[in-house]
Amino acid sequence: MPEELGAYSAQAMENRILTLRGQKVILDRDLAALYGVKTLRLNEAVKRNKDRFPGDFCFQLTREEFTRLISQIAISNSGRGGVRKLPRAFTEHGALMAANVLNSPKAIEMSLFLVRAFIKLRERLSATAELEKRLESIEKSLISHDIALRDIYRKLKPLLLAHEPGKPPKRIGFTADEKSKFYRA
């Protein structure tokens, strides 16, 4: 990995990838910082090439989504010199398209890095989904085992409690203290 990428670890990039509208996205300010351009320049390039950024590649956040993000990831308020326009969110394909539109060596290099971060995130999600399936199957088998154990206990309980409490259980079979006269020929 080149030295310029030192400030961007895969983990740091994964932390910048958010879930909005059911898609994994990265905000325009994070993408601009990654590509080494100002957010304004990135958004200008997107506006100039609108046909390259359909709704599944890039979308503008709503006021409600932006308000939730302010509280979640500490974006500064517009009243305090912070963000004045609603940010754009780029999907994985939109981030790649932005690298093509910017057409700088750093943008191309960083787009590869970003794609790898999306791939790692996708792998983690699939591993989590598989683990969830396994836990669900274990839970189902435990439930069936629990039902079987309850059935066995219910059948054994009357046998264990057959005698009255306080009295010795009734002896079964022949004992030595029986009178022998009953058994003579």
Short mmCIF file of N, CA and C in Angstrom, two decimals:
data_model
loop_
_atom_site.label_atom_id
_atom_site.label_comp_id
_atom_site.label_asym_id
_atom_site.label_seq_id
_atom_site.Cartn_x
_atom_site.Cartn_y
_atom_site.Cartn_z
N MET A 1 0.85 -1.16 0.00
CA MET A 1 0.00 0.00 0.00
C MET A 1 0.90 1.23 0.00
N PRO A 2 0.68 2.20 -0.87
CA PRO A 2 1.52 3.38 -0.94
C PRO A 2 1.47 4.19 0.35
N GLU A 3 2.51 5.02 0.54
CA GLU A 3 2.60 5.81 1.77
C GLU A 3 1.47 6.81 1.89
N GLU A 4 0.95 7.33 0.78
CA GLU A 4 -0.14 8.30 0.86
C GLU A 4 -1.38 7.70 1.51
N LEU A 5 -1.51 6.38 1.44
CA LEU A 5 -2.68 5.72 2.00
C LEU A 5 -2.51 5.44 3.49
N GLY A 6 -1.36 5.77 4.03
CA GLY A 6 -1.09 5.49 5.44
C GLY A 6 -2.14 6.06 6.36
N ALA A 7 -2.67 7.23 6.06
CA ALA A 7 -3.68 7.86 6.92
C ALA A 7 -5.01 7.13 6.82
N TYR A 8 -5.20 6.34 5.77
CA TYR A 8 -6.46 5.64 5.55
C TYR A 8 -6.26 4.14 5.74
N SER A 9 -6.68 3.65 6.86
CA SER A 9 -6.64 2.21 7.04
C SER A 9 -7.97 1.64 6.56
N ALA A 10 -7.97 0.35 6.31
CA ALA A 10 -9.21 -0.28 5.86
C ALA A 10 -10.28 -0.13 6.93
N GLN A 11 -9.88 -0.24 8.19
CA GLN A 11 -10.84 -0.09 9.29
C GLN A 11 -11.40 1.33 9.33
N ALA A 12 -10.55 2.33 9.12
CA ALA A 12 -11.03 3.72 9.12
C ALA A 12 -12.02 3.95 7.99
N MET A 13 -11.76 3.35 6.83
CA MET A 13 -12.68 3.51 5.71
C MET A 13 -14.00 2.78 5.98
N GLU A 14 -13.91 1.60 6.60
CA GLU A 14 -15.13 0.87 6.91
C GLU A 14 -16.00 1.66 7.88
N ASN A 15 -15.36 2.41 8.78
CA ASN A 15 -16.11 3.23 9.73
C ASN A 15 -16.81 4.40 9.04
N ARG A 16 -16.30 4.83 7.90
CA ARG A 16 -16.90 5.93 7.16
C ARG A 16 -18.02 5.45 6.24
N ILE A 17 -18.11 4.17 6.03
CA ILE A 17 -19.17 3.61 5.19
C ILE A 17 -20.41 3.45 6.07
N LEU A 18 -21.49 4.10 5.67
CA LEU A 18 -22.72 4.12 6.44
C LEU A 18 -23.81 3.36 5.70
N THR A 19 -24.87 3.03 6.41
CA THR A 19 -26.04 2.42 5.79
C THR A 19 -27.15 3.45 5.75
N LEU A 20 -27.55 3.83 4.55
CA LEU A 20 -28.65 4.77 4.34
C LEU A 20 -29.55 4.21 3.26
N ARG A 21 -30.84 4.25 3.50
CA ARG A 21 -31.84 3.76 2.55
C ARG A 21 -31.56 2.31 2.14
N GLY A 22 -31.02 1.56 3.07
CA GLY A 22 -30.76 0.14 2.82
C GLY A 22 -29.53 -0.13 1.97
N GLN A 23 -28.70 0.90 1.75
CA GLN A 23 -27.50 0.73 0.94
C GLN A 23 -26.27 1.18 1.73
N LYS A 24 -25.15 0.58 1.42
CA LYS A 24 -23.88 1.00 2.02
C LYS A 24 -23.38 2.19 1.20
N VAL A 25 -23.13 3.32 1.88
CA VAL A 25 -22.73 4.55 1.19
C VAL A 25 -21.60 5.24 1.94
N ILE A 26 -20.96 6.17 1.24
CA ILE A 26 -19.96 7.03 1.83
C ILE A 26 -20.35 8.47 1.49
N LEU A 27 -20.24 9.36 2.46
CA LEU A 27 -20.65 10.75 2.25
C LEU A 27 -19.65 11.49 1.37
N ASP A 28 -20.14 12.56 0.72
CA ASP A 28 -19.30 13.31 -0.21
C ASP A 28 -18.06 13.89 0.47
N ARG A 29 -18.17 14.35 1.70
CA ARG A 29 -17.00 14.94 2.37
C ARG A 29 -15.92 13.91 2.61
N ASP A 30 -16.32 12.67 2.96
CA ASP A 30 -15.34 11.61 3.19
C ASP A 30 -14.72 11.15 1.88
N LEU A 31 -15.54 11.08 0.84
CA LEU A 31 -15.03 10.67 -0.47
C LEU A 31 -14.08 11.72 -1.03
N ALA A 32 -14.42 12.99 -0.85
CA ALA A 32 -13.54 14.07 -1.32
C ALA A 32 -12.20 14.03 -0.58
N ALA A 33 -12.23 13.83 0.73
CA ALA A 33 -10.99 13.74 1.50
C ALA A 33 -10.17 12.54 1.04
N LEU A 34 -10.83 11.45 0.74
CA LEU A 34 -10.15 10.25 0.27
C LEU A 34 -9.47 10.49 -1.07
N TYR A 35 -10.16 11.22 -1.96
CA TYR A 35 -9.61 11.48 -3.29
C TYR A 35 -8.70 12.70 -3.33
N GLY A 36 -8.55 13.39 -2.20
CA GLY A 36 -7.63 14.51 -2.13
C GLY A 36 -8.13 15.76 -2.84
N VAL A 37 -9.44 15.94 -2.87
CA VAL A 37 -10.03 17.14 -3.47
C VAL A 37 -10.98 17.76 -2.44
N LYS A 38 -11.39 18.99 -2.70
CA LYS A 38 -12.36 19.63 -1.82
C LYS A 38 -13.75 19.08 -2.15
N THR A 39 -14.60 19.07 -1.14
CA THR A 39 -15.97 18.58 -1.32
C THR A 39 -16.68 19.37 -2.41
N LEU A 40 -16.43 20.66 -2.44
CA LEU A 40 -17.04 21.52 -3.46
C LEU A 40 -16.66 21.05 -4.86
N ARG A 41 -15.39 20.72 -5.07
CA ARG A 41 -14.92 20.27 -6.39
C ARG A 41 -15.54 18.92 -6.77
N LEU A 42 -15.66 18.04 -5.80
CA LEU A 42 -16.28 16.74 -6.07
C LEU A 42 -17.73 16.94 -6.50
N ASN A 43 -18.47 17.75 -5.75
CA ASN A 43 -19.87 17.99 -6.08
C ASN A 43 -20.02 18.72 -7.42
N GLU A 44 -19.10 19.59 -7.77
CA GLU A 44 -19.14 20.25 -9.08
C GLU A 44 -18.97 19.21 -10.19
N ALA A 45 -18.03 18.30 -10.00
CA ALA A 45 -17.79 17.26 -11.00
C ALA A 45 -19.03 16.37 -11.16
N VAL A 46 -19.70 16.09 -10.05
CA VAL A 46 -20.92 15.28 -10.11
C VAL A 46 -22.01 16.04 -10.86
N LYS A 47 -22.15 17.32 -10.59
CA LYS A 47 -23.18 18.13 -11.27
C LYS A 47 -22.91 18.21 -12.78
N ARG A 48 -21.64 18.32 -13.15
CA ARG A 48 -21.29 18.39 -14.58
C ARG A 48 -21.57 17.07 -15.30
N ASN A 49 -21.58 15.98 -14.56
CA ASN A 49 -21.76 14.65 -15.15
C ASN A 49 -22.97 13.94 -14.54
N LYS A 50 -24.10 14.62 -14.49
CA LYS A 50 -25.30 14.07 -13.86
C LYS A 50 -25.72 12.73 -14.44
N ASP A 51 -25.54 12.56 -15.75
CA ASP A 51 -25.96 11.31 -16.38
C ASP A 51 -25.14 10.11 -15.92
N ARG A 52 -23.98 10.33 -15.32
CA ARG A 52 -23.15 9.23 -14.82
C ARG A 52 -23.50 8.84 -13.38
N PHE A 53 -24.39 9.60 -12.75
CA PHE A 53 -24.72 9.36 -11.35
C PHE A 53 -26.23 9.19 -11.16
N PRO A 54 -26.78 8.04 -11.58
CA PRO A 54 -28.21 7.79 -11.34
C PRO A 54 -28.46 7.61 -9.84
N GLY A 55 -29.69 7.48 -9.46
CA GLY A 55 -30.09 7.39 -8.06
C GLY A 55 -29.49 6.22 -7.30
N ASP A 56 -29.13 5.15 -8.00
CA ASP A 56 -28.51 4.02 -7.30
C ASP A 56 -27.00 4.16 -7.16
N PHE A 57 -26.42 5.23 -7.73
CA PHE A 57 -25.00 5.52 -7.58
C PHE A 57 -24.76 6.65 -6.58
N CYS A 58 -25.66 7.64 -6.59
CA CYS A 58 -25.47 8.82 -5.76
C CYS A 58 -26.83 9.45 -5.49
N PHE A 59 -27.05 9.90 -4.26
CA PHE A 59 -28.29 10.59 -3.93
C PHE A 59 -28.04 11.64 -2.86
N GLN A 60 -28.89 12.65 -2.88
CA GLN A 60 -28.82 13.72 -1.89
C GLN A 60 -29.58 13.29 -0.65
N LEU A 61 -29.02 13.52 0.53
CA LEU A 61 -29.68 13.17 1.77
C LEU A 61 -30.88 14.08 2.00
N THR A 62 -31.89 13.56 2.66
CA THR A 62 -33.03 14.39 3.05
C THR A 62 -32.66 15.12 4.35
N ARG A 63 -33.44 16.12 4.71
CA ARG A 63 -33.19 16.87 5.95
C ARG A 63 -33.26 15.94 7.16
N GLU A 64 -34.20 15.01 7.15
CA GLU A 64 -34.35 14.07 8.27
C GLU A 64 -33.13 13.15 8.39
N GLU A 65 -32.67 12.61 7.25
CA GLU A 65 -31.48 11.74 7.27
C GLU A 65 -30.26 12.52 7.78
N PHE A 66 -30.14 13.75 7.32
CA PHE A 66 -29.01 14.58 7.73
C PHE A 66 -29.06 14.87 9.22
N THR A 67 -30.25 15.15 9.75
CA THR A 67 -30.40 15.42 11.18
C THR A 67 -29.99 14.20 12.00
N ARG A 68 -30.39 13.01 11.54
CA ARG A 68 -29.98 11.79 12.25
C ARG A 68 -28.46 11.62 12.20
N LEU A 69 -27.85 11.94 11.07
CA LEU A 69 -26.40 11.80 10.94
C LEU A 69 -25.66 12.78 11.84
N ILE A 70 -26.21 13.97 12.00
CA ILE A 70 -25.56 14.96 12.86
C ILE A 70 -25.39 14.39 14.26
N SER A 71 -26.42 13.73 14.77
CA SER A 71 -26.33 13.18 16.11
C SER A 71 -25.49 11.91 16.17
N GLN A 72 -25.45 11.15 15.08
CA GLN A 72 -24.74 9.87 15.10
C GLN A 72 -23.24 10.02 14.87
N ILE A 73 -22.85 10.84 13.91
CA ILE A 73 -21.42 10.89 13.57
C ILE A 73 -20.82 12.27 13.73
N ALA A 74 -21.50 13.12 14.48
CA ALA A 74 -20.97 14.43 14.89
C ALA A 74 -20.59 15.33 13.72
N ILE A 75 -21.50 15.48 12.76
CA ILE A 75 -21.32 16.49 11.72
C ILE A 75 -21.72 17.80 12.35
N SER A 76 -20.96 18.85 12.11
CA SER A 76 -21.27 20.13 12.75
C SER A 76 -22.54 20.73 12.16
N ASN A 77 -23.23 21.53 12.98
CA ASN A 77 -24.46 22.19 12.56
C ASN A 77 -24.15 23.32 11.59
N SER A 78 -25.09 23.62 10.68
CA SER A 78 -24.87 24.67 9.70
C SER A 78 -24.86 26.04 10.35
N GLY A 79 -25.52 26.20 11.48
CA GLY A 79 -25.55 27.48 12.18
C GLY A 79 -24.23 27.84 12.81
N ARG A 80 -23.33 26.90 12.90
CA ARG A 80 -22.04 27.14 13.55
C ARG A 80 -20.88 27.08 12.57
N GLY A 81 -21.13 27.38 11.34
CA GLY A 81 -20.05 27.41 10.35
C GLY A 81 -19.77 26.06 9.73
N GLY A 82 -20.62 25.08 9.93
CA GLY A 82 -20.41 23.75 9.40
C GLY A 82 -21.06 23.57 8.04
N VAL A 83 -21.63 22.41 7.81
CA VAL A 83 -22.24 22.04 6.54
C VAL A 83 -23.47 22.91 6.28
N ARG A 84 -23.52 23.51 5.09
CA ARG A 84 -24.65 24.39 4.75
C ARG A 84 -25.61 23.73 3.76
N LYS A 85 -25.13 22.77 2.99
CA LYS A 85 -25.97 22.06 2.02
C LYS A 85 -26.06 20.60 2.45
N LEU A 86 -27.15 20.00 2.07
CA LEU A 86 -27.32 18.58 2.37
C LEU A 86 -26.27 17.79 1.61
N PRO A 87 -25.57 16.88 2.28
CA PRO A 87 -24.53 16.12 1.61
C PRO A 87 -25.09 15.08 0.65
N ARG A 88 -24.22 14.64 -0.24
CA ARG A 88 -24.55 13.54 -1.14
C ARG A 88 -23.98 12.26 -0.54
N ALA A 89 -24.65 11.17 -0.85
CA ALA A 89 -24.17 9.85 -0.43
C ALA A 89 -23.87 9.06 -1.70
N PHE A 90 -22.68 8.45 -1.74
CA PHE A 90 -22.24 7.67 -2.90
C PHE A 90 -22.22 6.20 -2.54
N THR A 91 -22.83 5.38 -3.37
CA THR A 91 -22.74 3.94 -3.20
C THR A 91 -21.36 3.51 -3.71
N GLU A 92 -21.10 2.23 -3.62
CA GLU A 92 -19.81 1.70 -4.10
C GLU A 92 -19.58 2.07 -5.56
N HIS A 93 -20.61 1.90 -6.38
CA HIS A 93 -20.47 2.19 -7.81
C HIS A 93 -20.36 3.69 -8.05
N GLY A 94 -21.06 4.48 -7.24
CA GLY A 94 -20.96 5.93 -7.36
C GLY A 94 -19.58 6.44 -6.98
N ALA A 95 -18.96 5.82 -5.98
CA ALA A 95 -17.61 6.21 -5.59
C ALA A 95 -16.61 5.91 -6.71
N LEU A 96 -16.80 4.78 -7.39
CA LEU A 96 -15.94 4.45 -8.53
C LEU A 96 -16.16 5.44 -9.68
N MET A 97 -17.42 5.77 -9.92
CA MET A 97 -17.72 6.71 -10.99
C MET A 97 -17.12 8.08 -10.67
N ALA A 98 -17.13 8.47 -9.41
CA ALA A 98 -16.53 9.75 -9.01
C ALA A 98 -15.04 9.74 -9.30
N ALA A 99 -14.38 8.62 -9.10
CA ALA A 99 -12.95 8.52 -9.41
C ALA A 99 -12.72 8.71 -10.90
N ASN A 100 -13.61 8.16 -11.71
CA ASN A 100 -13.49 8.32 -13.17
C ASN A 100 -13.73 9.76 -13.59
N VAL A 101 -14.67 10.42 -12.94
CA VAL A 101 -15.00 11.81 -13.28
C VAL A 101 -13.86 12.73 -12.86
N LEU A 102 -13.29 12.48 -11.68
CA LEU A 102 -12.18 13.32 -11.21
C LEU A 102 -10.92 13.07 -12.04
N ASN A 103 -10.73 11.83 -12.44
CA ASN A 103 -9.66 11.47 -13.36
C ASN A 103 -8.28 11.93 -12.92
N SER A 104 -7.97 11.75 -11.66
CA SER A 104 -6.62 12.04 -11.19
C SER A 104 -6.00 10.73 -10.73
N PRO A 105 -4.69 10.63 -10.76
CA PRO A 105 -4.04 9.37 -10.33
C PRO A 105 -4.41 8.99 -8.89
N LYS A 106 -4.47 10.00 -8.01
CA LYS A 106 -4.81 9.70 -6.61
C LYS A 106 -6.24 9.20 -6.50
N ALA A 107 -7.15 9.77 -7.29
CA ALA A 107 -8.54 9.33 -7.25
C ALA A 107 -8.66 7.88 -7.69
N ILE A 108 -7.93 7.50 -8.72
CA ILE A 108 -7.97 6.12 -9.21
C ILE A 108 -7.39 5.17 -8.16
N GLU A 109 -6.25 5.56 -7.59
CA GLU A 109 -5.60 4.74 -6.57
C GLU A 109 -6.50 4.57 -5.35
N MET A 110 -7.12 5.65 -4.92
CA MET A 110 -7.97 5.60 -3.74
C MET A 110 -9.29 4.86 -4.02
N SER A 111 -9.76 4.92 -5.27
CA SER A 111 -10.99 4.19 -5.59
C SER A 111 -10.77 2.69 -5.44
N LEU A 112 -9.59 2.21 -5.81
CA LEU A 112 -9.27 0.80 -5.61
C LEU A 112 -9.26 0.46 -4.13
N PHE A 113 -8.69 1.36 -3.34
CA PHE A 113 -8.65 1.17 -1.90
C PHE A 113 -10.06 1.13 -1.33
N LEU A 114 -10.91 2.01 -1.80
CA LEU A 114 -12.29 2.09 -1.33
C LEU A 114 -13.08 0.84 -1.71
N VAL A 115 -12.87 0.34 -2.92
CA VAL A 115 -13.55 -0.89 -3.35
C VAL A 115 -13.15 -2.04 -2.45
N ARG A 116 -11.89 -2.10 -2.09
CA ARG A 116 -11.43 -3.18 -1.20
C ARG A 116 -12.11 -3.06 0.17
N ALA A 117 -12.30 -1.83 0.64
CA ALA A 117 -12.99 -1.63 1.93
C ALA A 117 -14.44 -2.10 1.84
N PHE A 118 -15.12 -1.79 0.72
CA PHE A 118 -16.50 -2.26 0.53
C PHE A 118 -16.53 -3.79 0.47
N ILE A 119 -15.55 -4.40 -0.18
CA ILE A 119 -15.50 -5.86 -0.29
C ILE A 119 -15.33 -6.49 1.08
N LYS A 120 -14.42 -5.94 1.91
CA LYS A 120 -14.23 -6.48 3.26
C LYS A 120 -15.50 -6.36 4.08
N LEU A 121 -16.16 -5.23 3.93
CA LEU A 121 -17.41 -5.02 4.66
C LEU A 121 -18.45 -6.04 4.23
N ARG A 122 -18.55 -6.29 2.94
CA ARG A 122 -19.50 -7.27 2.41
C ARG A 122 -19.17 -8.68 2.92
N GLU A 123 -17.87 -9.01 2.98
CA GLU A 123 -17.47 -10.32 3.49
C GLU A 123 -17.86 -10.48 4.95
N ARG A 124 -17.66 -9.42 5.74
CA ARG A 124 -18.03 -9.49 7.15
C ARG A 124 -19.53 -9.66 7.31
N LEU A 125 -20.29 -8.98 6.49
CA LEU A 125 -21.75 -9.10 6.57
C LEU A 125 -22.21 -10.50 6.21
N SER A 126 -21.59 -11.10 5.19
CA SER A 126 -21.98 -12.47 4.81
C SER A 126 -21.58 -13.47 5.89
N ALA A 127 -20.42 -13.25 6.52
CA ALA A 127 -20.00 -14.14 7.61
C ALA A 127 -20.96 -14.01 8.78
N THR A 128 -21.40 -12.81 9.06
CA THR A 128 -22.36 -12.59 10.15
C THR A 128 -23.68 -13.26 9.84
N ALA A 129 -24.12 -13.18 8.59
CA ALA A 129 -25.38 -13.82 8.19
C ALA A 129 -25.28 -15.34 8.33
N GLU A 130 -24.13 -15.91 7.96
CA GLU A 130 -23.95 -17.36 8.08
C GLU A 130 -23.93 -17.77 9.55
N LEU A 131 -23.27 -16.98 10.38
CA LEU A 131 -23.24 -17.27 11.81
C LEU A 131 -24.65 -17.20 12.40
N GLU A 132 -25.43 -16.25 11.94
CA GLU A 132 -26.81 -16.12 12.41
C GLU A 132 -27.63 -17.35 12.03
N LYS A 133 -27.43 -17.87 10.81
CA LYS A 133 -28.14 -19.07 10.38
C LYS A 133 -27.76 -20.26 11.25
N ARG A 134 -26.46 -20.39 11.56
CA ARG A 134 -26.01 -21.51 12.40
C ARG A 134 -26.60 -21.42 13.79
N LEU A 135 -26.60 -20.22 14.37
CA LEU A 135 -27.18 -20.06 15.71
C LEU A 135 -28.66 -20.38 15.71
N GLU A 136 -29.34 -20.02 14.65
CA GLU A 136 -30.77 -20.31 14.53
C GLU A 136 -31.01 -21.81 14.48
N SER A 137 -30.18 -22.56 13.73
CA SER A 137 -30.35 -24.01 13.64
C SER A 137 -30.03 -24.68 14.98
N ILE A 138 -29.02 -24.15 15.70
CA ILE A 138 -28.69 -24.69 17.03
C ILE A 138 -29.86 -24.46 17.98
N GLU A 139 -30.44 -23.27 17.91
CA GLU A 139 -31.57 -22.95 18.77
C GLU A 139 -32.75 -23.87 18.49
N LYS A 140 -33.00 -24.16 17.21
CA LYS A 140 -34.10 -25.06 16.86
C LYS A 140 -33.84 -26.46 17.40
N SER A 141 -32.58 -26.94 17.30
CA SER A 141 -32.28 -28.28 17.80
C SER A 141 -32.37 -28.31 19.32
N LEU A 142 -31.97 -27.22 19.99
CA LEU A 142 -32.10 -27.17 21.45
C LEU A 142 -33.55 -27.21 21.87
N ILE A 143 -34.39 -26.55 21.12
CA ILE A 143 -35.82 -26.56 21.44
C ILE A 143 -36.37 -27.98 21.31
N SER A 144 -35.99 -28.71 20.25
CA SER A 144 -36.48 -30.08 20.08
C SER A 144 -35.92 -30.99 21.18
N HIS A 145 -34.66 -30.79 21.59
CA HIS A 145 -34.08 -31.57 22.69
C HIS A 145 -34.79 -31.24 24.00
N ASP A 146 -35.11 -29.99 24.19
CA ASP A 146 -35.80 -29.57 25.40
C ASP A 146 -37.17 -30.23 25.50
N ILE A 147 -37.86 -30.30 24.39
CA ILE A 147 -39.18 -30.95 24.36
C ILE A 147 -39.04 -32.43 24.69
N ALA A 148 -38.02 -33.09 24.13
CA ALA A 148 -37.80 -34.52 24.38
C ALA A 148 -37.47 -34.76 25.86
N LEU A 149 -36.62 -33.90 26.44
CA LEU A 149 -36.27 -34.06 27.86
C LEU A 149 -37.48 -33.84 28.76
N ARG A 150 -38.33 -32.90 28.44
CA ARG A 150 -39.55 -32.68 29.22
C ARG A 150 -40.46 -33.90 29.15
N ASP A 151 -40.55 -34.51 27.98
CA ASP A 151 -41.39 -35.69 27.81
C ASP A 151 -40.86 -36.84 28.67
N ILE A 152 -39.56 -37.05 28.66
CA ILE A 152 -38.95 -38.11 29.46
C ILE A 152 -39.19 -37.84 30.95
N TYR A 153 -39.01 -36.61 31.38
CA TYR A 153 -39.21 -36.26 32.78
C TYR A 153 -40.66 -36.48 33.19
N ARG A 154 -41.58 -36.11 32.33
CA ARG A 154 -43.01 -36.27 32.61
C ARG A 154 -43.35 -37.77 32.77
N LYS A 155 -42.70 -38.64 32.00
CA LYS A 155 -42.96 -40.08 32.08
C LYS A 155 -42.29 -40.72 33.30
N LEU A 156 -41.12 -40.19 33.69
CA LEU A 156 -40.40 -40.76 34.84
C LEU A 156 -40.94 -40.26 36.18
N LYS A 157 -41.52 -39.11 36.21
CA LYS A 157 -41.97 -38.51 37.47
C LYS A 157 -42.94 -39.41 38.24
N PRO A 158 -43.94 -39.99 37.60
CA PRO A 158 -44.83 -40.87 38.38
C PRO A 158 -44.10 -42.09 38.96
N LEU A 159 -43.11 -42.59 38.26
CA LEU A 159 -42.36 -43.74 38.77
C LEU A 159 -41.50 -43.36 39.97
N LEU A 160 -40.95 -42.15 39.93
CA LEU A 160 -40.11 -41.70 41.03
C LEU A 160 -40.93 -41.36 42.27
N LEU A 161 -42.16 -40.94 42.07
CA LEU A 161 -43.01 -40.53 43.19
C LEU A 161 -44.12 -41.54 43.46
N ALA A 162 -43.91 -42.84 43.19
CA ALA A 162 -44.94 -43.86 43.33
C ALA A 162 -45.28 -44.14 44.78
N HIS A 163 -44.38 -44.01 45.71
CA HIS A 163 -44.67 -44.31 47.11
C HIS A 163 -45.06 -43.02 47.84
N GLU A 164 -45.76 -43.20 48.97
CA GLU A 164 -46.18 -42.04 49.75
C GLU A 164 -44.99 -41.51 50.51
N PRO A 165 -44.89 -40.17 50.63
CA PRO A 165 -43.78 -39.62 51.40
C PRO A 165 -43.88 -40.02 52.87
N GLY A 166 -42.76 -40.34 53.49
CA GLY A 166 -42.72 -40.75 54.89
C GLY A 166 -42.77 -42.25 55.07
N LYS A 167 -43.27 -43.00 54.09
CA LYS A 167 -43.32 -44.47 54.16
C LYS A 167 -42.24 -45.02 53.25
N PRO A 168 -41.64 -46.12 53.66
CA PRO A 168 -40.65 -46.73 52.76
C PRO A 168 -41.35 -47.29 51.53
N PRO A 169 -40.66 -47.29 50.40
CA PRO A 169 -41.30 -47.81 49.19
C PRO A 169 -41.60 -49.30 49.33
N LYS A 170 -42.64 -49.75 48.68
CA LYS A 170 -43.03 -51.15 48.71
C LYS A 170 -41.95 -51.98 48.05
N ARG A 171 -41.56 -53.05 48.74
CA ARG A 171 -40.50 -53.90 48.20
C ARG A 171 -41.08 -54.85 47.18
N ILE A 172 -40.29 -55.10 46.20
CA ILE A 172 -40.74 -55.95 45.10
C ILE A 172 -39.84 -57.18 45.08
N GLY A 173 -40.44 -58.36 44.85
CA GLY A 173 -39.66 -59.59 44.73
C GLY A 173 -39.64 -60.39 46.03
N PHE A 174 -38.81 -61.51 46.07
CA PHE A 174 -38.71 -62.37 47.23
C PHE A 174 -37.72 -61.78 48.21
N THR A 175 -37.99 -61.95 49.48
CA THR A 175 -37.08 -61.47 50.52
C THR A 175 -36.76 -62.61 51.47
N ALA A 176 -35.72 -62.48 52.26
CA ALA A 176 -35.28 -63.54 53.17
C ALA A 176 -36.18 -63.67 54.39
N ASP A 177 -36.92 -62.71 54.77
CA ASP A 177 -37.74 -62.78 55.97
C ASP A 177 -39.13 -63.38 55.72
N GLU A 178 -39.41 -63.86 54.56
CA GLU A 178 -40.69 -64.50 54.30
C GLU A 178 -40.69 -65.89 54.93
N LYS A 179 -41.85 -66.34 55.30
CA LYS A 179 -41.98 -67.67 55.92
C LYS A 179 -41.74 -68.73 54.87
N SER A 180 -40.96 -69.68 55.22
CA SER A 180 -40.57 -70.69 54.26
C SER A 180 -41.65 -71.76 54.03
N LYS A 181 -42.68 -71.86 54.92
CA LYS A 181 -43.69 -72.88 54.79
C LYS A 181 -44.50 -72.78 53.50
N PHE A 182 -44.57 -71.59 52.94
CA PHE A 182 -45.32 -71.43 51.71
C PHE A 182 -44.65 -72.07 50.51
N TYR A 183 -43.35 -72.33 50.64
CA TYR A 183 -42.62 -72.80 49.48
C TYR A 183 -42.20 -74.26 49.56
N ARG A 184 -42.71 -75.03 50.56
CA ARG A 184 -42.35 -76.44 50.67
C ARG A 184 -43.23 -77.26 49.76
N ALA A 185 -42.67 -78.33 49.34
CA ALA A 185 -43.41 -79.22 48.48
C ALA A 185 -44.24 -80.20 49.22
#
